Amino acid sequence: MALNLAIEKAASIEGSQRALAKRLGIRENYLSDMKHGLKPCTVANRVKIAQIAGVDPKRAAVEGLIDQLDDNDEIQKGAKAMLQSMLDAFPKERNESKNPEQEGQQGMAERSRQ
């Protein structure tokens, strides 16, 4: 799940972005900057956010590692591609699909075949 969406979901569960920031032990403005891609999010915080949001924390950890790698460094770029391949090999959780409308159509097609 994209970090910004995970933050929104976790903040909703916690009651507010302020409450989520407090639970993570960071300032609210830093959380807002993470949500908007202006500040980095540690892997540890990604895992905590995922757990609160009810999404796979292992996937969040790998996504966090991918985000920290530098595309300008060939070794890191290769590692990033390998990690992304690992993620791509496993289906996303149903609520993490990129296109909910397409997922709905696929679900209808699968049900009609049964």
Short mmCIF file of C-alpha atoms in Angstrom, two decimals:
data_model
loop_
_atom_site.label_atom_id
_atom_site.label_comp_id
_atom_site.label_asym_id
_atom_site.label_seq_id
_atom_site.Cartn_x
_atom_site.Cartn_y
_atom_site.Cartn_z
CA MET A 1 0.00 0.00 0.00
CA ALA A 2 1.30 3.45 -0.84
CA LEU A 3 2.68 5.23 2.20
CA ASN A 4 0.31 8.18 1.92
CA LEU A 5 -2.71 5.86 1.85
CA ALA A 6 -1.38 3.82 4.77
CA ILE A 7 -0.88 7.02 6.78
CA GLU A 8 -4.43 8.16 5.97
CA LYS A 9 -5.87 4.80 7.00
CA ALA A 10 -3.79 4.60 10.19
CA ALA A 11 -4.67 8.19 11.11
CA SER A 12 -8.34 7.39 10.63
CA ILE A 13 -8.03 4.38 12.91
CA GLU A 14 -6.10 6.37 15.53
CA GLY A 15 -8.61 9.20 15.35
CA SER A 16 -6.36 11.86 13.83
CA GLN A 17 -3.02 12.48 12.23
CA ARG A 18 -1.92 14.10 15.49
CA ALA A 19 -2.78 10.91 17.45
CA LEU A 20 -0.92 8.78 14.90
CA ALA A 21 2.17 11.00 15.13
CA LYS A 22 2.08 10.76 18.91
CA ARG A 23 1.85 6.96 18.75
CA LEU A 24 4.82 6.87 16.36
CA GLY A 25 6.79 9.26 18.57
CA ILE A 26 7.24 11.88 15.86
CA ARG A 27 5.97 15.41 15.30
CA GLU A 28 2.72 15.87 13.41
CA ASN A 29 4.34 18.11 10.79
CA TYR A 30 6.99 15.43 10.14
CA LEU A 31 4.23 12.85 9.61
CA SER A 32 2.52 15.23 7.20
CA ASP A 33 5.80 15.69 5.32
CA MET A 34 6.22 11.89 5.12
CA LYS A 35 2.69 11.57 3.79
CA HIS A 36 3.46 14.08 1.03
CA GLY A 37 6.85 12.57 0.17
CA LEU A 38 8.84 15.49 1.55
CA LYS A 39 10.52 13.58 4.38
CA PRO A 40 11.73 9.97 4.49
CA CYS A 41 9.89 7.35 6.50
CA THR A 42 12.01 4.82 8.33
CA VAL A 43 11.31 1.15 7.75
CA ALA A 44 10.43 0.85 11.44
CA ASN A 45 7.78 3.57 11.13
CA ARG A 46 6.43 2.04 7.92
CA VAL A 47 5.97 -1.24 9.74
CA LYS A 48 4.19 0.50 12.64
CA ILE A 49 1.94 2.44 10.25
CA ALA A 50 1.10 -0.74 8.36
CA GLN A 51 0.25 -2.58 11.56
CA ILE A 52 -2.05 0.21 12.69
CA ALA A 53 -3.62 0.41 9.21
CA GLY A 54 -4.17 -3.34 9.18
CA VAL A 55 -2.02 -4.05 6.12
CA ASP A 56 0.86 -6.49 5.70
CA PRO A 57 3.82 -5.10 7.70
CA LYS A 58 6.29 -7.37 5.89
CA ARG A 59 5.28 -5.90 2.55
CA ALA A 60 5.53 -2.40 4.05
CA ALA A 61 9.08 -3.16 5.25
CA VAL A 62 10.17 -4.22 1.77
CA GLU A 63 8.46 -1.18 0.21
CA GLY A 64 10.35 0.98 2.70
CA LEU A 65 13.64 -0.57 1.69
CA ILE A 66 12.82 0.00 -1.99
CA ASP A 67 12.06 3.67 -1.33
CA GLN A 68 15.40 4.17 0.41
CA LEU A 69 17.50 2.85 -2.48
CA ASP A 70 19.15 5.26 -4.92
CA ASP A 71 18.40 4.81 -8.65
CA ASN A 72 21.61 6.71 -9.48
CA ASP A 73 23.76 3.98 -7.91
CA GLU A 74 23.88 0.89 -10.14
CA ILE A 75 24.18 -1.58 -7.24
CA GLN A 76 21.28 -0.02 -5.36
CA LYS A 77 19.26 0.21 -8.57
CA GLY A 78 19.78 -3.53 -9.11
CA ALA A 79 18.85 -4.30 -5.52
CA LYS A 80 15.74 -2.17 -5.91
CA ALA A 81 14.73 -4.14 -9.01
CA MET A 82 15.26 -7.44 -7.18
CA LEU A 83 13.17 -6.33 -4.20
CA GLN A 84 10.42 -5.07 -6.50
CA SER A 85 10.42 -8.43 -8.31
CA MET A 86 9.92 -10.13 -4.95
CA LEU A 87 6.92 -7.92 -4.19
CA ASP A 88 5.48 -8.44 -7.66
CA ALA A 89 5.64 -12.21 -7.16
CA PHE A 90 3.09 -12.01 -4.35
CA PRO A 91 -0.43 -10.68 -4.78
CA LYS A 92 -1.34 -7.48 -3.03
CA GLU A 93 -3.99 -7.55 -0.39
CA ARG A 94 -7.43 -6.96 -1.83
CA ASN A 95 -7.66 -3.44 -0.41
CA GLU A 96 -4.27 -2.54 -1.91
CA SER A 97 -5.17 -2.97 -5.58
CA LYS A 98 -4.12 -0.11 -7.82
CA ASN A 99 -7.44 -0.04 -9.67
CA PRO A 100 -10.46 -0.94 -7.53
CA GLU A 101 -12.79 -0.81 -10.55
CA GLN A 102 -10.64 -3.34 -12.43
CA GLU A 103 -10.48 -5.55 -9.34
CA GLY A 104 -14.27 -5.44 -9.14
CA GLN A 105 -14.56 -6.49 -12.78
CA GLN A 106 -12.09 -9.34 -12.25
CA GLY A 107 -14.02 -10.48 -9.19
CA MET A 108 -17.29 -10.50 -11.17
CA ALA A 109 -15.63 -12.50 -13.96
CA GLU A 110 -14.29 -15.05 -11.46
CA ARG A 111 -17.72 -15.43 -9.83
CA SER A 112 -19.43 -15.89 -13.18
CA ARG A 113 -17.06 -18.76 -14.05
CA GLN A 114 -17.99 -20.62 -10.86
#
